[in-house]
PDB file of C-alpha atoms in Angstrom:
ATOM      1  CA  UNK V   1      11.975 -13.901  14.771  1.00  0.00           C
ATOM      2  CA  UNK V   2      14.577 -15.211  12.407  1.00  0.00           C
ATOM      3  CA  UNK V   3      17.832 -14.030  13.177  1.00  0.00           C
ATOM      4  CA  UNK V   4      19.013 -13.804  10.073  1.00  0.00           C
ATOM      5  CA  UNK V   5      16.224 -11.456   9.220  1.00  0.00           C
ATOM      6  CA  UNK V   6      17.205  -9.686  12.443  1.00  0.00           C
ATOM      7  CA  UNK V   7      20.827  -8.653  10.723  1.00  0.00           C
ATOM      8  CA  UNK V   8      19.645  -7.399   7.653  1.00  0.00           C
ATOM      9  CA  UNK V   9      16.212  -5.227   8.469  1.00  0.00           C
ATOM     10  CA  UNK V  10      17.072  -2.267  10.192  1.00  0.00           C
ATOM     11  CA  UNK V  11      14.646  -0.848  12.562  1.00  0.00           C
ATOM     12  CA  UNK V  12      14.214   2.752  11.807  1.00  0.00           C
ATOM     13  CA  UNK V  13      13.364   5.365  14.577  1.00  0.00           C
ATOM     14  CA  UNK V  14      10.578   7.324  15.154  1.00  0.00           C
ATOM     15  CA  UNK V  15      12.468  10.661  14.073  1.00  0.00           C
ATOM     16  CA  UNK V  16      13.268   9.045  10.633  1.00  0.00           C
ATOM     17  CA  UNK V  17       9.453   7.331  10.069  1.00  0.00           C
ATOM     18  CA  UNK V  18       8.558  11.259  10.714  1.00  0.00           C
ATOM     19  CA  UNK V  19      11.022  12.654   8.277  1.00  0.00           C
ATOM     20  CA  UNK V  20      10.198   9.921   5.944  1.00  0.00           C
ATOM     21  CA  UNK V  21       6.064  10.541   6.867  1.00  0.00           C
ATOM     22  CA  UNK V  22       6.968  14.263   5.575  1.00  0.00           C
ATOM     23  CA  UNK V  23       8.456  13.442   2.760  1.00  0.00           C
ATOM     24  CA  UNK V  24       5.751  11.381   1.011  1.00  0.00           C
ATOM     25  CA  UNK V  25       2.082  12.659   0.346  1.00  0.00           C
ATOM     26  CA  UNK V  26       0.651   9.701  -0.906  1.00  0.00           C
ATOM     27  CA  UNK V  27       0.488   6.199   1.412  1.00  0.00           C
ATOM     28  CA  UNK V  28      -1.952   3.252   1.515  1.00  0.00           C
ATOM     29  CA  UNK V  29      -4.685   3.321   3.970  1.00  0.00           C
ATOM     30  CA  UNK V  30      -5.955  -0.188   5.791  1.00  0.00           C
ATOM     31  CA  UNK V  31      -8.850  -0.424   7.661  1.00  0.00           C
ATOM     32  CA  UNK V  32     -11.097  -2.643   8.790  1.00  0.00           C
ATOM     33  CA  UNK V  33     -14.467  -3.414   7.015  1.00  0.00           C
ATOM     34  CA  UNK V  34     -16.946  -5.852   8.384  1.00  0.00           C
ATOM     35  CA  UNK V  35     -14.038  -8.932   8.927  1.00  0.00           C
ATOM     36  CA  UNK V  36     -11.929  -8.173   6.429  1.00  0.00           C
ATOM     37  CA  UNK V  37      -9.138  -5.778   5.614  1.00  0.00           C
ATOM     38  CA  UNK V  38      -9.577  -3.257   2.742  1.00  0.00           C
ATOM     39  CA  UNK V  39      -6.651  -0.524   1.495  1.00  0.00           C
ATOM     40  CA  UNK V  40      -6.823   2.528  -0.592  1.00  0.00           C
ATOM     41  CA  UNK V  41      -4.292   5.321  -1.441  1.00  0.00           C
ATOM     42  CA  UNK V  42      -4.964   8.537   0.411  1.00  0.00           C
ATOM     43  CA  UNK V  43      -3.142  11.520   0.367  1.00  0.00           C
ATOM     44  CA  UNK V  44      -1.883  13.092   3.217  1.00  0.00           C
ATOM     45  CA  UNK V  45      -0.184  15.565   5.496  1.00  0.00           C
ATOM     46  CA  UNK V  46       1.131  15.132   8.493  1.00  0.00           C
ATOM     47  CA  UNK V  47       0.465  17.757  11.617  1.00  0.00           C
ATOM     48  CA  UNK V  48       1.207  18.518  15.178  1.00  0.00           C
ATOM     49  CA  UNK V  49       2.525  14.183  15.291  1.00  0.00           C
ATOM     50  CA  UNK V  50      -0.778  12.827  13.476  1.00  0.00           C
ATOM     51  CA  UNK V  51      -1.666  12.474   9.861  1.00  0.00           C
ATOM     52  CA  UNK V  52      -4.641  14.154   8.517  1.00  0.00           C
ATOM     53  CA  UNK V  53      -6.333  12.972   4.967  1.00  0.00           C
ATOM     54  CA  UNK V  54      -9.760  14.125   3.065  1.00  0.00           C
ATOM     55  CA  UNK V  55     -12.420  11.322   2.424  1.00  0.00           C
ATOM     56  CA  UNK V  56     -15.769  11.126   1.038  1.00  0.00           C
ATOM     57  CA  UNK V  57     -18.863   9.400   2.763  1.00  0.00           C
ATOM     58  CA  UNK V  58     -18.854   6.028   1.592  1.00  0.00           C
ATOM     59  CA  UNK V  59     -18.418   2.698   3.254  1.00  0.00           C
ATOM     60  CA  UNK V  60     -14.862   3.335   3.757  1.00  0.00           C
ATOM     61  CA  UNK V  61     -15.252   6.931   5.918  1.00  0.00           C
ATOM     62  CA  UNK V  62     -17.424   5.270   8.321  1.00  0.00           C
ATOM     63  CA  UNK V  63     -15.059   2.058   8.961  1.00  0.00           C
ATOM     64  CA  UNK V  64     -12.295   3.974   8.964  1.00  0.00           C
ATOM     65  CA  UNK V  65     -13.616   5.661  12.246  1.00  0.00           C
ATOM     66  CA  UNK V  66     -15.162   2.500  14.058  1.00  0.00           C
ATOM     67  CA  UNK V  67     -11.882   0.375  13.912  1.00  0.00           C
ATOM     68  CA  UNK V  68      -8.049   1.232  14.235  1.00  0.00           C
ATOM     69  CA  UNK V  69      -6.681   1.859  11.035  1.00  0.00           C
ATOM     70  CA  UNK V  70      -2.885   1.600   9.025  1.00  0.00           C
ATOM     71  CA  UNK V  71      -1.291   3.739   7.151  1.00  0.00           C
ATOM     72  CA  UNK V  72       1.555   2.416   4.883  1.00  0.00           C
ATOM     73  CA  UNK V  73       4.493   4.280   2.838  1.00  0.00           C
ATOM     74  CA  UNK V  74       7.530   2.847   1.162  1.00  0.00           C
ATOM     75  CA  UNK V  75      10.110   3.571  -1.038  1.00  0.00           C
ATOM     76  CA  UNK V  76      13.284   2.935  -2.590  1.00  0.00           C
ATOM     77  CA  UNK V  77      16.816   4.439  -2.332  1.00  0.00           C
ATOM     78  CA  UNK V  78      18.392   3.773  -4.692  1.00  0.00           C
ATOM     79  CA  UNK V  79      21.927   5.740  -3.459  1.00  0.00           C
ATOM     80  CA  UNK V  80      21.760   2.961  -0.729  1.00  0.00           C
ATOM     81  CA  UNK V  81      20.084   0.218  -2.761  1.00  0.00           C
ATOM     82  CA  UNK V  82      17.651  -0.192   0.096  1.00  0.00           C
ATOM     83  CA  UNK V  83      13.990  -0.066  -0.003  1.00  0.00           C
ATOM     84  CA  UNK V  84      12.397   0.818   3.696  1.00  0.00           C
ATOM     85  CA  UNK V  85       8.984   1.055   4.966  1.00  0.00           C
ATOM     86  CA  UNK V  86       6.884   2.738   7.585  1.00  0.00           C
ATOM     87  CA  UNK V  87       3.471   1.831   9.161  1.00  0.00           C
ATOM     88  CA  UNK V  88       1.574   4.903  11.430  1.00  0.00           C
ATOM     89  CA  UNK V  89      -1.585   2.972  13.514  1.00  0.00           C
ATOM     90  CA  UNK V  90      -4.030   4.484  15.131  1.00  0.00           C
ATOM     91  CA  UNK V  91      -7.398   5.484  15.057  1.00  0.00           C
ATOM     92  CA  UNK V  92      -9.239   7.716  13.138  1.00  0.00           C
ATOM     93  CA  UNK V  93     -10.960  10.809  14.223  1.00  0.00           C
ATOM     94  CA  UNK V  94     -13.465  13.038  12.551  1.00  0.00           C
ATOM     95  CA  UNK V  95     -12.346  17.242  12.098  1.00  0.00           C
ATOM     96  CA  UNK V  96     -14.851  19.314  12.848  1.00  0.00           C
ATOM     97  CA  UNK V  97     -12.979  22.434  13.747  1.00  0.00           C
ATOM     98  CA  UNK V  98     -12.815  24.537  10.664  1.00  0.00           C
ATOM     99  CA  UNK V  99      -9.497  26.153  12.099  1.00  0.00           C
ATOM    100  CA  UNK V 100      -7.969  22.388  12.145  1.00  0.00           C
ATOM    101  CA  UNK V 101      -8.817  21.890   8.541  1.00  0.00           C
ATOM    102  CA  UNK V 102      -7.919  25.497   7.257  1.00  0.00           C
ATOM    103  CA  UNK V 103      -4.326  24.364   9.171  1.00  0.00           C
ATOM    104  CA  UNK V 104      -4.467  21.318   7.270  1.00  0.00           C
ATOM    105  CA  UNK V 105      -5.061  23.327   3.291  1.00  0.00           C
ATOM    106  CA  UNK V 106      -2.270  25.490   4.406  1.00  0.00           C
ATOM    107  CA  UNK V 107      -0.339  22.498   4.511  1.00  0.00           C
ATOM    108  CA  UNK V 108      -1.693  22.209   0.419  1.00  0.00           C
ATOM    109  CA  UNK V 109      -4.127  18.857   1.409  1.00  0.00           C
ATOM    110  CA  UNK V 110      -5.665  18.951  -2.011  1.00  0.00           C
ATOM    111  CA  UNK V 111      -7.716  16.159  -3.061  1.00  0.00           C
ATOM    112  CA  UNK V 112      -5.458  14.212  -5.514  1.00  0.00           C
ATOM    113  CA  UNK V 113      -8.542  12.208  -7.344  1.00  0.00           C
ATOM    114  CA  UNK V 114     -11.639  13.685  -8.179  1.00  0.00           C
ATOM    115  CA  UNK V 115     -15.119  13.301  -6.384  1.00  0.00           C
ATOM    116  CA  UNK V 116     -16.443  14.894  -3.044  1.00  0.00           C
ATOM    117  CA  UNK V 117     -13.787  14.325  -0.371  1.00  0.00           C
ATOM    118  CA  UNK V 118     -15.448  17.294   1.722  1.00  0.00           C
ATOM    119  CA  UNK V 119     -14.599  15.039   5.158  1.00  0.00           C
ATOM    120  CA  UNK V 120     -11.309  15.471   7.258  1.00  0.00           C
ATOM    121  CA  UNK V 121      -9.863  12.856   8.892  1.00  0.00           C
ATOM    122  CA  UNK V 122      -7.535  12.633  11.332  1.00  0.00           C
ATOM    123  CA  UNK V 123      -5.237   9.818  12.225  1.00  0.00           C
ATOM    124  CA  UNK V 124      -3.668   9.696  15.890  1.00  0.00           C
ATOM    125  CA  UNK V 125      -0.470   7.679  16.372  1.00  0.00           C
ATOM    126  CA  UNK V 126      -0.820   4.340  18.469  1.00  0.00           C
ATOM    127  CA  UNK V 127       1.870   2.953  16.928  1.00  0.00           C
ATOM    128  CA  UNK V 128       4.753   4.386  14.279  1.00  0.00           C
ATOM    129  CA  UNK V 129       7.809   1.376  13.036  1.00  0.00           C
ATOM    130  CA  UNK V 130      10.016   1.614   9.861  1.00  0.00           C
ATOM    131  CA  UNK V 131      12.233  -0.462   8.634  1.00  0.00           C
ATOM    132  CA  UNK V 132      14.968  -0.223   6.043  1.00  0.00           C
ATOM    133  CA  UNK V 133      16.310  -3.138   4.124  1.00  0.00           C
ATOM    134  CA  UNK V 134      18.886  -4.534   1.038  1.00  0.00           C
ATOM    135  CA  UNK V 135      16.519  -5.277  -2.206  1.00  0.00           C
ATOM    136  CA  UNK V 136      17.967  -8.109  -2.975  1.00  0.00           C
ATOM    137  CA  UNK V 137      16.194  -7.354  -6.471  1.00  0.00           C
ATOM    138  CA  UNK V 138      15.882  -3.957  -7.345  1.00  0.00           C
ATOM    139  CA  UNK V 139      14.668  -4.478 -10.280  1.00  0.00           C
ATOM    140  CA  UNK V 140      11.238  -5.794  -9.444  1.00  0.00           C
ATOM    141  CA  UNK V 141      10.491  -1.985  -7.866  1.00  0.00           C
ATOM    142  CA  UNK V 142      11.300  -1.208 -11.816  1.00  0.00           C
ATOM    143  CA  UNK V 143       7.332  -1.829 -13.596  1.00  0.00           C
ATOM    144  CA  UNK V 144       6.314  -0.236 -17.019  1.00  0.00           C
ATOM    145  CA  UNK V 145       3.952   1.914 -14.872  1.00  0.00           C
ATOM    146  CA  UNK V 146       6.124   3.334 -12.443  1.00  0.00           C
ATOM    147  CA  UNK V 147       8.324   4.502 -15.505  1.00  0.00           C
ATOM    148  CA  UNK V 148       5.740   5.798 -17.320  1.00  0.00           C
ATOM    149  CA  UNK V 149       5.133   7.732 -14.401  1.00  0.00           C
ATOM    150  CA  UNK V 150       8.669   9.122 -13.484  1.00  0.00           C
ATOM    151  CA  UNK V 151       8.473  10.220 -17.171  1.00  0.00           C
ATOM    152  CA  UNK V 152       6.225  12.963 -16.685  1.00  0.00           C
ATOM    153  CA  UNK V 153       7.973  14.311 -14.350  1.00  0.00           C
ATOM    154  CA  UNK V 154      11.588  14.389 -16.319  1.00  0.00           C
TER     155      UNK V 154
ATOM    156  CA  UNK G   1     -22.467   6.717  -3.241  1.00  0.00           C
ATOM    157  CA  UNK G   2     -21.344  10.455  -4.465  1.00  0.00           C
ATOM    158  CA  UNK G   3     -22.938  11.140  -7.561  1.00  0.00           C
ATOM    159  CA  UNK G   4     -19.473  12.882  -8.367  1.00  0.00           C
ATOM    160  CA  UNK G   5     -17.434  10.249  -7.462  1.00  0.00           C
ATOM    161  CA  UNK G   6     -19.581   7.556  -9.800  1.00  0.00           C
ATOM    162  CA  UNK G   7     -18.798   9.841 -12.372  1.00  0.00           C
ATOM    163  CA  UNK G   8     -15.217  10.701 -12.556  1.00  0.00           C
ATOM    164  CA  UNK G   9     -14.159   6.983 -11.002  1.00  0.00           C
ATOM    165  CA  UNK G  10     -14.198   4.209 -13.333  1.00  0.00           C
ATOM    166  CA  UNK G  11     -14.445   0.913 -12.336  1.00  0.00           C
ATOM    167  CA  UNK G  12     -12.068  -1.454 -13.641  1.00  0.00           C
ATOM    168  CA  UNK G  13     -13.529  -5.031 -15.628  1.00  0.00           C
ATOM    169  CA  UNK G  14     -12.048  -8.306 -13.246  1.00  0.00           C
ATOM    170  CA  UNK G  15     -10.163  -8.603 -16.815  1.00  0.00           C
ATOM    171  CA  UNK G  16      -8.511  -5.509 -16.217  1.00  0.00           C
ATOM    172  CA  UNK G  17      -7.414  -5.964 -12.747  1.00  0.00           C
ATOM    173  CA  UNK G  18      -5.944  -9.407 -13.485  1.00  0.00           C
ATOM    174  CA  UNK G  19      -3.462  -7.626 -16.474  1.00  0.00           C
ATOM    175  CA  UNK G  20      -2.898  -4.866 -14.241  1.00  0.00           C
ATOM    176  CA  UNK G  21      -1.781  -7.342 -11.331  1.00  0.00           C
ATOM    177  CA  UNK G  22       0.417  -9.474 -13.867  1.00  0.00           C
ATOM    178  CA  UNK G  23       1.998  -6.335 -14.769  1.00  0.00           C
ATOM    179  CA  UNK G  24       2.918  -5.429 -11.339  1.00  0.00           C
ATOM    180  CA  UNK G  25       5.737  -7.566  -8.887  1.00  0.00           C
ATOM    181  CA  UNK G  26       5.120  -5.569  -5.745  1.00  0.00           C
ATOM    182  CA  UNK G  27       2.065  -4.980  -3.838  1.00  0.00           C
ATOM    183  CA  UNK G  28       0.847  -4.292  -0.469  1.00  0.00           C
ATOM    184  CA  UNK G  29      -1.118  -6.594   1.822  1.00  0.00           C
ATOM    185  CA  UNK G  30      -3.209  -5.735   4.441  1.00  0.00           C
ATOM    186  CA  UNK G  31      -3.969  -8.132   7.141  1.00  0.00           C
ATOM    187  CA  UNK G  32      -5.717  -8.153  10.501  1.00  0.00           C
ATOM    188  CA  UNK G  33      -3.593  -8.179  13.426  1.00  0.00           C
ATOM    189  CA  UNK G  34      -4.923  -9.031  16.871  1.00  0.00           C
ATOM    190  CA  UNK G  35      -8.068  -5.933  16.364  1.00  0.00           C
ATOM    191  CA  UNK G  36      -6.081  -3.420  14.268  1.00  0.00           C
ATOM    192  CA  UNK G  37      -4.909  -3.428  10.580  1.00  0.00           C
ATOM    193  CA  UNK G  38      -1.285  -4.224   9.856  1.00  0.00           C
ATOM    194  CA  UNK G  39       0.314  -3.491   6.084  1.00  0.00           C
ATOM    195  CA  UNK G  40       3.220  -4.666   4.386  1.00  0.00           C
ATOM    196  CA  UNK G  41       5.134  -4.553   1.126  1.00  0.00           C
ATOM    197  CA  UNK G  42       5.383  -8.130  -0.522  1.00  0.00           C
ATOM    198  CA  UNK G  43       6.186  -9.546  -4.012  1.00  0.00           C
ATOM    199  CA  UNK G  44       4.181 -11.669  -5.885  1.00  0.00           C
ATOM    200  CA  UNK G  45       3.251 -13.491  -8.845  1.00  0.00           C
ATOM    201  CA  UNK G  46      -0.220 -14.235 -10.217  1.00  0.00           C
ATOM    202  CA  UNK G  47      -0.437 -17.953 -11.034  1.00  0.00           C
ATOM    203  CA  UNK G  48      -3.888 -19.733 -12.067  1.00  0.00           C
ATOM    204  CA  UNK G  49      -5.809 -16.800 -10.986  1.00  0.00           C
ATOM    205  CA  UNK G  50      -4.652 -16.761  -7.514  1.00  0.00           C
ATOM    206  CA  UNK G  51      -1.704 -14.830  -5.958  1.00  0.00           C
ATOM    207  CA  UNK G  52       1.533 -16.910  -4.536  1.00  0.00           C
ATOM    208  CA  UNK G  53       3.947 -14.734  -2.630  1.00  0.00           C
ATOM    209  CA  UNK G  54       6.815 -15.705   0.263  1.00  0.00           C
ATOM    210  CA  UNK G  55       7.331 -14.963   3.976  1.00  0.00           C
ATOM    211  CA  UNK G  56       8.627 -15.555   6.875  1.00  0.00           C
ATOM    212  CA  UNK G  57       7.253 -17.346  10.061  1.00  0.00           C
ATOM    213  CA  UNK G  58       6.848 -14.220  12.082  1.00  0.00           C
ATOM    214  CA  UNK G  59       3.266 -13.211  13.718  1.00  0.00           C
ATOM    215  CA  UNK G  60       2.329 -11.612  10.366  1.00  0.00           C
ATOM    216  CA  UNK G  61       2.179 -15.385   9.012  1.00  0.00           C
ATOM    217  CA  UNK G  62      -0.100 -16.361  11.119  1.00  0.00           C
ATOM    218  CA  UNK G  63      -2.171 -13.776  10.938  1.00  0.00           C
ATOM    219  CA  UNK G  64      -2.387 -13.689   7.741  1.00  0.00           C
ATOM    220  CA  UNK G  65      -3.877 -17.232   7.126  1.00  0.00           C
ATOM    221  CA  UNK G  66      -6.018 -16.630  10.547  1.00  0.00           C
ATOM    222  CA  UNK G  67      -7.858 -13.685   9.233  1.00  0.00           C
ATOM    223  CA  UNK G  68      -9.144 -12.620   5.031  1.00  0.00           C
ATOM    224  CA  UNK G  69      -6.306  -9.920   3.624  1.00  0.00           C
ATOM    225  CA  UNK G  70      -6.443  -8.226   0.769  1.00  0.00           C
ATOM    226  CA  UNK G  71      -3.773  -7.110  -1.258  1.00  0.00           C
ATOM    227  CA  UNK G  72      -3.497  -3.765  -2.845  1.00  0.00           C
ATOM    228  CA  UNK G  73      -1.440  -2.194  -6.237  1.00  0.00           C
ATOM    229  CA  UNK G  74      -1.742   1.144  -7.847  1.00  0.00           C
ATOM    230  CA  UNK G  75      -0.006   3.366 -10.173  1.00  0.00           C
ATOM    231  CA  UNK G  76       0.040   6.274 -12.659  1.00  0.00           C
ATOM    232  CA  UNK G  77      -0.331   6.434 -16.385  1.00  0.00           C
ATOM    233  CA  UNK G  78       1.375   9.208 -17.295  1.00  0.00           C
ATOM    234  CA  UNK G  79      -0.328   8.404 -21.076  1.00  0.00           C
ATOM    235  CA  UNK G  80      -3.994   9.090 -19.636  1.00  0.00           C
ATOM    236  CA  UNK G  81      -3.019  11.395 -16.408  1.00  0.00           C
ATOM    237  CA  UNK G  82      -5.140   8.663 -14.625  1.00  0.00           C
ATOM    238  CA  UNK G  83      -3.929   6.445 -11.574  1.00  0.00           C
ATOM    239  CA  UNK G  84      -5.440   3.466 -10.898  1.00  0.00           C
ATOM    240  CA  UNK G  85      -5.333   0.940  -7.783  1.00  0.00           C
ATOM    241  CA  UNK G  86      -6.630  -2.504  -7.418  1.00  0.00           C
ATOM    242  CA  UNK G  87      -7.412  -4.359  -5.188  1.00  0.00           C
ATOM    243  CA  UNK G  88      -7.423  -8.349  -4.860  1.00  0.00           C
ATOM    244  CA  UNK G  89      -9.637  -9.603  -1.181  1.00  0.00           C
ATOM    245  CA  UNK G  90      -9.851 -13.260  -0.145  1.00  0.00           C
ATOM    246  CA  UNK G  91      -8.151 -15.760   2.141  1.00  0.00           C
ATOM    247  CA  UNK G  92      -4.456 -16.955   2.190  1.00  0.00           C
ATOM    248  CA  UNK G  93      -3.473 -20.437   2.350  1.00  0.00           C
ATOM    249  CA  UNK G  94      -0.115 -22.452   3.103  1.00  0.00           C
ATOM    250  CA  UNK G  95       0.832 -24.348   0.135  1.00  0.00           C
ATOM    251  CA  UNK G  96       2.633 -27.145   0.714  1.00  0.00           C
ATOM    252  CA  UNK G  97       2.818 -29.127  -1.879  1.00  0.00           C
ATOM    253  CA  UNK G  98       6.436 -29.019  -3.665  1.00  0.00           C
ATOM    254  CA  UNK G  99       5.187 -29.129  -7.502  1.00  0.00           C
ATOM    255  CA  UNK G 100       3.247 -25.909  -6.532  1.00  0.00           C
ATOM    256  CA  UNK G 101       6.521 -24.717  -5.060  1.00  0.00           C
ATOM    257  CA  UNK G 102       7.836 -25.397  -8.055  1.00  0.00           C
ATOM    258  CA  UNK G 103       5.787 -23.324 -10.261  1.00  0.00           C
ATOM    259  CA  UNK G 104       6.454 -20.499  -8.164  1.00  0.00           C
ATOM    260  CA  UNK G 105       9.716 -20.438  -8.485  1.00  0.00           C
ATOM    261  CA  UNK G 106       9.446 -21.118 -12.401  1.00  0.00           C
ATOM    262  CA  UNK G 107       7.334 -17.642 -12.311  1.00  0.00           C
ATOM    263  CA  UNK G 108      10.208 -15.633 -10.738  1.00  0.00           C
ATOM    264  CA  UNK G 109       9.124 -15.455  -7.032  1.00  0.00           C
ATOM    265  CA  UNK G 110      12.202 -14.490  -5.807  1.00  0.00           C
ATOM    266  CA  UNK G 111      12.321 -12.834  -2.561  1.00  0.00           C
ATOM    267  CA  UNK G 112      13.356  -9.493  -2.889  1.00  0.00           C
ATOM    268  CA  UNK G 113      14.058  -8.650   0.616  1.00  0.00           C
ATOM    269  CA  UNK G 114      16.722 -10.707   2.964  1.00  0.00           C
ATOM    270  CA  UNK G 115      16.012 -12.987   5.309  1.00  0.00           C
ATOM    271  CA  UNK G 116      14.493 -15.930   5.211  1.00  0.00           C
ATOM    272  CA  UNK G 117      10.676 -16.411   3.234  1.00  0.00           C
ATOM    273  CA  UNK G 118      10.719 -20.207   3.241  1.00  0.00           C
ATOM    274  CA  UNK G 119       6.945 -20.112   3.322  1.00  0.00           C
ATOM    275  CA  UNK G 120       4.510 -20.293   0.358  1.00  0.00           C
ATOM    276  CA  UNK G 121       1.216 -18.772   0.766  1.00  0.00           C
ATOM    277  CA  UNK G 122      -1.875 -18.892  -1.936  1.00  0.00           C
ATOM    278  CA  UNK G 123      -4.436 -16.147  -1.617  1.00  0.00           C
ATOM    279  CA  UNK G 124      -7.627 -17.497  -3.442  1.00  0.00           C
ATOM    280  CA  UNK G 125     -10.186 -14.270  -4.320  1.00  0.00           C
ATOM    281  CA  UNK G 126     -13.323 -13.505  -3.079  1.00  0.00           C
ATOM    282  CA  UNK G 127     -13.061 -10.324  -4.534  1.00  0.00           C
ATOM    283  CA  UNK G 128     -10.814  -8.754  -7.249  1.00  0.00           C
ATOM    284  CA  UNK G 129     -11.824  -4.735  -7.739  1.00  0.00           C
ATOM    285  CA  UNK G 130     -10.266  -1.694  -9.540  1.00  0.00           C
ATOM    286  CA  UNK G 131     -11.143   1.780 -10.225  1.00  0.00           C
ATOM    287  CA  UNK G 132      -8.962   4.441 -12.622  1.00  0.00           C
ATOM    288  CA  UNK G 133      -9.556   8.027 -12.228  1.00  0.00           C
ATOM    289  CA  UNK G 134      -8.148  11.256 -13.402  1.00  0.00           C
ATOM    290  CA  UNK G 135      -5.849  12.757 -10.782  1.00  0.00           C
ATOM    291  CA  UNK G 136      -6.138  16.472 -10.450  1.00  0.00           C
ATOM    292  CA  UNK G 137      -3.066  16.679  -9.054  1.00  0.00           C
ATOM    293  CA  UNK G 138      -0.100  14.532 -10.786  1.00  0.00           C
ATOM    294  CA  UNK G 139       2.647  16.454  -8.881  1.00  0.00           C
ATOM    295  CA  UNK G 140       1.683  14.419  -5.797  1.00  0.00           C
ATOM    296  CA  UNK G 141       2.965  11.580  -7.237  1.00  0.00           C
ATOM    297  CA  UNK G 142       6.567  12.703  -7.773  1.00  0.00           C
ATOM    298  CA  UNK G 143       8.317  12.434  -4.720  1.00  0.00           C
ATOM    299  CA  UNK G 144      12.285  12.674  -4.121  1.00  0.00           C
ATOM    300  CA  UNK G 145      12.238   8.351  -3.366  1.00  0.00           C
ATOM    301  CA  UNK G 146      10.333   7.752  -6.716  1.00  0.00           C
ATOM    302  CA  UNK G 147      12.722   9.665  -8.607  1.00  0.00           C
ATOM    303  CA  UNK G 148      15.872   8.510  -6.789  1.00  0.00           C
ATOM    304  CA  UNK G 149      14.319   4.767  -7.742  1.00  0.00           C
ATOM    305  CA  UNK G 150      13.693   5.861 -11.354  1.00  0.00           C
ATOM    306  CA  UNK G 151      16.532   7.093 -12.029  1.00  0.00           C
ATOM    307  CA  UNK G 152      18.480   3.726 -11.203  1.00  0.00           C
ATOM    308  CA  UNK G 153      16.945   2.433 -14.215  1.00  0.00           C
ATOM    309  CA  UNK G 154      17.841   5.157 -16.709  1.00  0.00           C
TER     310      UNK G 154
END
């Protein structure tokens, strides 16, 4: 570890990966498929300490259940001028209890792209880190598209 | 393959990708760690068709030349209503040589996190795919972070 790295990433706790887990709906999912990593933006919720997310049936459902698999969310504050992260692994688990997934709509689990994502996925915590860090350049979190999309919005 | 899904998810041209990853400075790369999936934040640039980004010597280094990784970007065109995500998959590679160092640098890959990144790394494609689709819910996109890193630039 370099030490100077050491002094200037803080090492969030579990409560704040949670409260920043709850604050975000959409993260990047890694798993494993055949040797090689793959990601893809899921959205989210999280419930009862585990995350649950919709899927279809491709490649990607199936992989996501035979290996461990990452979920990744970051951000940017930009009151503190410090950009953080937080990584939830585990392993994936199939819902078949329709009173688990009704619990998971009423937490508003809406598909966020379109196409059959009838599946429900759970995600049980093996391992949950964040850390929180100075951008040394802010301005690179600054792209035409992320402005384009904050400008719906005000 | 959903029929659905084939409909309402366009693929993206390797053309496509390419401007969509030169737009971008900030993407996340997934790489194999021990048997489980590990993600993290990292700039980059896109230089002669491969992408060049720093780190450190920590375990993720390693790792990530031991093992394929793939690195992921998405966003939200607020023109269209569609978001988009790409993804680049292939191997990383140390580069050592100082005139490739060089060019780096002359493309603006500046760490943008502290700590030391000392170390160049090259990841050649095997694979460089995209997909755009409408998303039914744009809301999900707007979280308190995004805006509070929007608004710096305003």
């Amino acid at each position: 570890m370099n030490p100077q790295s050491t002094d200037e990433i803080e090492s969030l706790s579990p409560d704040e990966c949670f409260e920043l887990l709850g604050q975000a709906a959409v993260g990047r999912l890694a798993v494993i498929v055949e040797d090689h990593p793959d990601i893809f933006p899921v959205n989210y919720v999280v419930d009862h300490g585990s995350i649950v997310f919709r899927t279809g049936t491709g490649t990607k459902f199936w992989n996501t259940m035979r290996h461990p698999c990452a979920l990744e969310i970051d951000g940017f504050d930009a009151g503190t001028g410090k950009a953080w992260s937080v990584v939830a692994r585990g392993q994936a688990h199939f819902i078949v209890d329709l009173r688990e997934k009704a619990a998971a709509d009423a937490l508003h689990l809406d598909p966020w792209q379109p196409g059959s994502k009838s599946h429900y996925l759970r995600l049980t915590l093996d391992a949950l880190t964040g850390r929180r860090f100075k951008a040394t350049r802010p301005d690179i979190w600054n792209t035409p598209l992320w402005d384009a999309r904050s400008e719906l919005f005000h």
